[in-house]
C-alpha positions as protocol buffer text, in pm:
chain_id: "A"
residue {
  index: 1
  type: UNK
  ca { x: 9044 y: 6745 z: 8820 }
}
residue {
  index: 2
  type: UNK
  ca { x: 8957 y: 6681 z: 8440 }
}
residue {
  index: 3
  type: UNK
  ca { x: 9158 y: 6940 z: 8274 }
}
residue {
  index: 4
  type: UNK
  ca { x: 9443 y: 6852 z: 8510 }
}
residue {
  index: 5
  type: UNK
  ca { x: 9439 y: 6495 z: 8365 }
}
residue {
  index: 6
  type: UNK
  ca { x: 9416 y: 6614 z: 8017 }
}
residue {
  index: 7
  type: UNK
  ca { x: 9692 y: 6848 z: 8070 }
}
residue {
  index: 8
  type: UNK
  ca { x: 9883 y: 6559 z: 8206 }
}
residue {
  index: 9
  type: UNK
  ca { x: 9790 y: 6337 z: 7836 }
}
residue {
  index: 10
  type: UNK
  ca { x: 9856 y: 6685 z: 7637 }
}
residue {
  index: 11
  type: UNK
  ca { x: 10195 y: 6669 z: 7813 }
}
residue {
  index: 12
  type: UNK
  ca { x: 10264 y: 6311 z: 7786 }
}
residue {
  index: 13
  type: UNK
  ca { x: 10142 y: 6268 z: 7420 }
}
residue {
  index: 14
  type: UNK
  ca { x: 10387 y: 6546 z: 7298 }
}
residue {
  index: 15
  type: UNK
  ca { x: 10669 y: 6384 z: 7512 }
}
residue {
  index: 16
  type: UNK
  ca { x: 10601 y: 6110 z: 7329 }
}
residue {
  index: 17
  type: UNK
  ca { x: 10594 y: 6274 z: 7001 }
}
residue {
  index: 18
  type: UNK
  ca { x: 10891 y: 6424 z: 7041 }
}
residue {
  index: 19
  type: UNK
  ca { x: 11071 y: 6042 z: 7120 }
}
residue {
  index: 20
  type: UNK
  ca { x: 10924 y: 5968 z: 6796 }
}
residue {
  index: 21
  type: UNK
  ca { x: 11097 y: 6173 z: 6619 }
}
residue {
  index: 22
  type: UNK
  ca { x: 11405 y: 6220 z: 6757 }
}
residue {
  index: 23
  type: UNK
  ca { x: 11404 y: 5796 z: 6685 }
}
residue {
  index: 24
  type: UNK
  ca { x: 11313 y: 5772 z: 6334 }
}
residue {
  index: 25
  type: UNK
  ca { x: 11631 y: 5586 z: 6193 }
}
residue {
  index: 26
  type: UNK
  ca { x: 11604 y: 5233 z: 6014 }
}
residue {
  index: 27
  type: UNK
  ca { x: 11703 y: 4944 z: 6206 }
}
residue {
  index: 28
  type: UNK
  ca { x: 11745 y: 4630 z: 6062 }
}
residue {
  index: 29
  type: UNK
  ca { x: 11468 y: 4323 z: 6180 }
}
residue {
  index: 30
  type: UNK
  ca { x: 11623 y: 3977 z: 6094 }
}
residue {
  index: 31
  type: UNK
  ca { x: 11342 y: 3722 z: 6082 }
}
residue {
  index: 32
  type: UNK
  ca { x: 11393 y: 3328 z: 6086 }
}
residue {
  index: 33
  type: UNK
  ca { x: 11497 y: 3225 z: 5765 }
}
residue {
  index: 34
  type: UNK
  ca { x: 11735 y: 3484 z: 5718 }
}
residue {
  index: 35
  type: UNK
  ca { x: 11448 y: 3733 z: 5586 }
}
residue {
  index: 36
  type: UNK
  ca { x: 11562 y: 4127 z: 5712 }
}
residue {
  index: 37
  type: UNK
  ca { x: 11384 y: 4414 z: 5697 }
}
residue {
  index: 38
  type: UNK
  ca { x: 11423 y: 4764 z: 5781 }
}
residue {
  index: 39
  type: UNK
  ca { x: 11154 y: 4922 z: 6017 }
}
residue {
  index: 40
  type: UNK
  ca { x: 11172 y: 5285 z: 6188 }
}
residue {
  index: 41
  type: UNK
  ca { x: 11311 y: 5266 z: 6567 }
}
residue {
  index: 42
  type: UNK
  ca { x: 10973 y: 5410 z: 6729 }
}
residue {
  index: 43
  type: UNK
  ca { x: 10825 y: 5164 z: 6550 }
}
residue {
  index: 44
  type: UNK
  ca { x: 11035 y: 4833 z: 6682 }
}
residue {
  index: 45
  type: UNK
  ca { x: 11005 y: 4972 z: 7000 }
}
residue {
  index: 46
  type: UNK
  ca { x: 10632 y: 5054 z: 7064 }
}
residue {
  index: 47
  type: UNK
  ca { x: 10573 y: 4660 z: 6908 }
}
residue {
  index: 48
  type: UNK
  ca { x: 10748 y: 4547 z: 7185 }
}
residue {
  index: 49
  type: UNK
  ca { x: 10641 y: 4778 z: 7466 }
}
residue {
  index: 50
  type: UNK
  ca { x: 10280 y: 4650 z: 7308 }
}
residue {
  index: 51
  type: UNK
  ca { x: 10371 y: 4299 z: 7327 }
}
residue {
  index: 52
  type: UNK
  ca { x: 10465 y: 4328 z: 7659 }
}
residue {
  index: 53
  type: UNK
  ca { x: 10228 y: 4507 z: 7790 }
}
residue {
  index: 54
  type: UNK
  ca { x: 9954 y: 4248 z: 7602 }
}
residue {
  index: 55
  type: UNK
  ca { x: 10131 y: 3958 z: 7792 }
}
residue {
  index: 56
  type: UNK
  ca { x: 10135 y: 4156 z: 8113 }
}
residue {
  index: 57
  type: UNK
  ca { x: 9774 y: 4196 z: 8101 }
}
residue {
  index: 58
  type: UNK
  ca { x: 9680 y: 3871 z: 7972 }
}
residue {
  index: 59
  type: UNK
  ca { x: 9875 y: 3725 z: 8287 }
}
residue {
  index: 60
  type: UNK
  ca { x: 9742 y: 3996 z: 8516 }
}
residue {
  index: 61
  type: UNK
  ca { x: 9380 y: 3894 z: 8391 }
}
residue {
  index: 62
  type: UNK
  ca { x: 9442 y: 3489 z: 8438 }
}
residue {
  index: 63
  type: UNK
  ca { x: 9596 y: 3545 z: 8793 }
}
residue {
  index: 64
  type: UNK
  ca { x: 9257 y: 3749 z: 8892 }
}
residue {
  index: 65
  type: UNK
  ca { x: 9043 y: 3459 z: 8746 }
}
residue {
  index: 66
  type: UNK
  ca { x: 9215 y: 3212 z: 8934 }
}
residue {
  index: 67
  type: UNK
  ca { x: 9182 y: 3419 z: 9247 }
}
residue {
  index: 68
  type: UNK
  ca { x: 8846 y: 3494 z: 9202 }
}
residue {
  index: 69
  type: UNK
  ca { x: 8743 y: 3127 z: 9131 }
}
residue {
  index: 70
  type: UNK
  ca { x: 8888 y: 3065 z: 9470 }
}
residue {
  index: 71
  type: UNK
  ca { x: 8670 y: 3336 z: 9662 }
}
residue {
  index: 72
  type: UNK
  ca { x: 8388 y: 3180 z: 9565 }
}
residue {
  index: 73
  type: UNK
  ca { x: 8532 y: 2852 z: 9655 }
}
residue {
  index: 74
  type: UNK
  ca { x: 8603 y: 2941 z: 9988 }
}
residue {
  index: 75
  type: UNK
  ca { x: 8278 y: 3135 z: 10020 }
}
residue {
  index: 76
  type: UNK
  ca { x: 8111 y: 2809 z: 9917 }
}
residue {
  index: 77
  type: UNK
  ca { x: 8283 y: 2577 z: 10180 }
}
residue {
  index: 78
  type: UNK
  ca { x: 8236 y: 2905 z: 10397 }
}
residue {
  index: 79
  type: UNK
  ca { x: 7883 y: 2875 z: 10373 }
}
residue {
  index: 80
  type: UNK
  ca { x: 7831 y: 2489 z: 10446 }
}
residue {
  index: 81
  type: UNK
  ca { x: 8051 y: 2511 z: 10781 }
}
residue {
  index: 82
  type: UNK
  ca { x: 7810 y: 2802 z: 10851 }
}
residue {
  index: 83
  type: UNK
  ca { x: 7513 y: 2606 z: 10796 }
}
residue {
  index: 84
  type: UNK
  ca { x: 7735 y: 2282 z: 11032 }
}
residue {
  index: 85
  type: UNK
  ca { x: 7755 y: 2493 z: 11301 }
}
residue {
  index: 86
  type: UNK
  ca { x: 7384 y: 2672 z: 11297 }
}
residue {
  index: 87
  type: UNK
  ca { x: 7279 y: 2288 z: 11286 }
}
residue {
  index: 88
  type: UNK
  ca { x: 7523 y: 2179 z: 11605 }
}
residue {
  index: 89
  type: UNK
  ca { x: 7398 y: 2492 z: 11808 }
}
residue {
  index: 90
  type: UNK
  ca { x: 7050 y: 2363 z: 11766 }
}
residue {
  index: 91
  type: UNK
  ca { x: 7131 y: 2033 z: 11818 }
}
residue {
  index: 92
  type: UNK
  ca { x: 7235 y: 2143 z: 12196 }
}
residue {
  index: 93
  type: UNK
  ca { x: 6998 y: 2388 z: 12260 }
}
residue {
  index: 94
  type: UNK
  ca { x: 6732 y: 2108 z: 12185 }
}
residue {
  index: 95
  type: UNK
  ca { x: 6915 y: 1866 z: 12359 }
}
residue {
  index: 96
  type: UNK
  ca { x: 6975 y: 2126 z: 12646 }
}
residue {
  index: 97
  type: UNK
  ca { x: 6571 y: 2155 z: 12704 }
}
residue {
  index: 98
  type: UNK
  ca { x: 6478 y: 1822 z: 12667 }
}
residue {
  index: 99
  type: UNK
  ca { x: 6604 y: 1736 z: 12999 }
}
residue {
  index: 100
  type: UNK
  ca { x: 6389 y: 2046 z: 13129 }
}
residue {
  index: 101
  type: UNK
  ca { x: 6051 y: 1951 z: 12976 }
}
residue {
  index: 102
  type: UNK
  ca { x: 6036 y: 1543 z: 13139 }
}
């Protein structure tokens, strides 16, 4: 299974390499203030596919907080109606044989 994952990255890595270079031509970047520079395609590109992917991560990781904050929320209030009804089941069972002991 491990050298059929590594062939997989060997594959994908020179894939990639091979994108690189076939998109190594300047493209003009125009910043605010009318600053421009020139950058290398490959280069423009991965900073965005970067960016994104460090905003869809940073959003996947907040929406799993917030879920798991609200497991243990519901665990919590879970727990006490739990505890409610273990209390209620002994209230009748007392109350059920106290008419049997008098």
């Amino acid at each position: 299974m491990r050298l059929l994952i590594w062939i997989f990255r060997i594959v994908l890595f020179v894939l990639l390499f091979g994108f690189a270079i076939k998109n190594d031509e300047l493209v003009n970047v125009q910043f605010f203030f009318g600053e421009m520079r020139q950058f290398p395609l490959v280069f423009v590109m991965l900073a965005f596919f970067a960016g994104g992917a460090l905003i869809g991560a940073s959003i996947t990781g907040l929406s799993a907080l917030i879920r798991r904050r609200e497991i243990a929320r519901l665990r919590k209030q879970l727990r006490h109606f739990e505890e409610r009804a273990a209390d209620r089941a002994l209230v009748v069972q007392d109350g059920a044989r106290a008419p049997e002991a008098h």
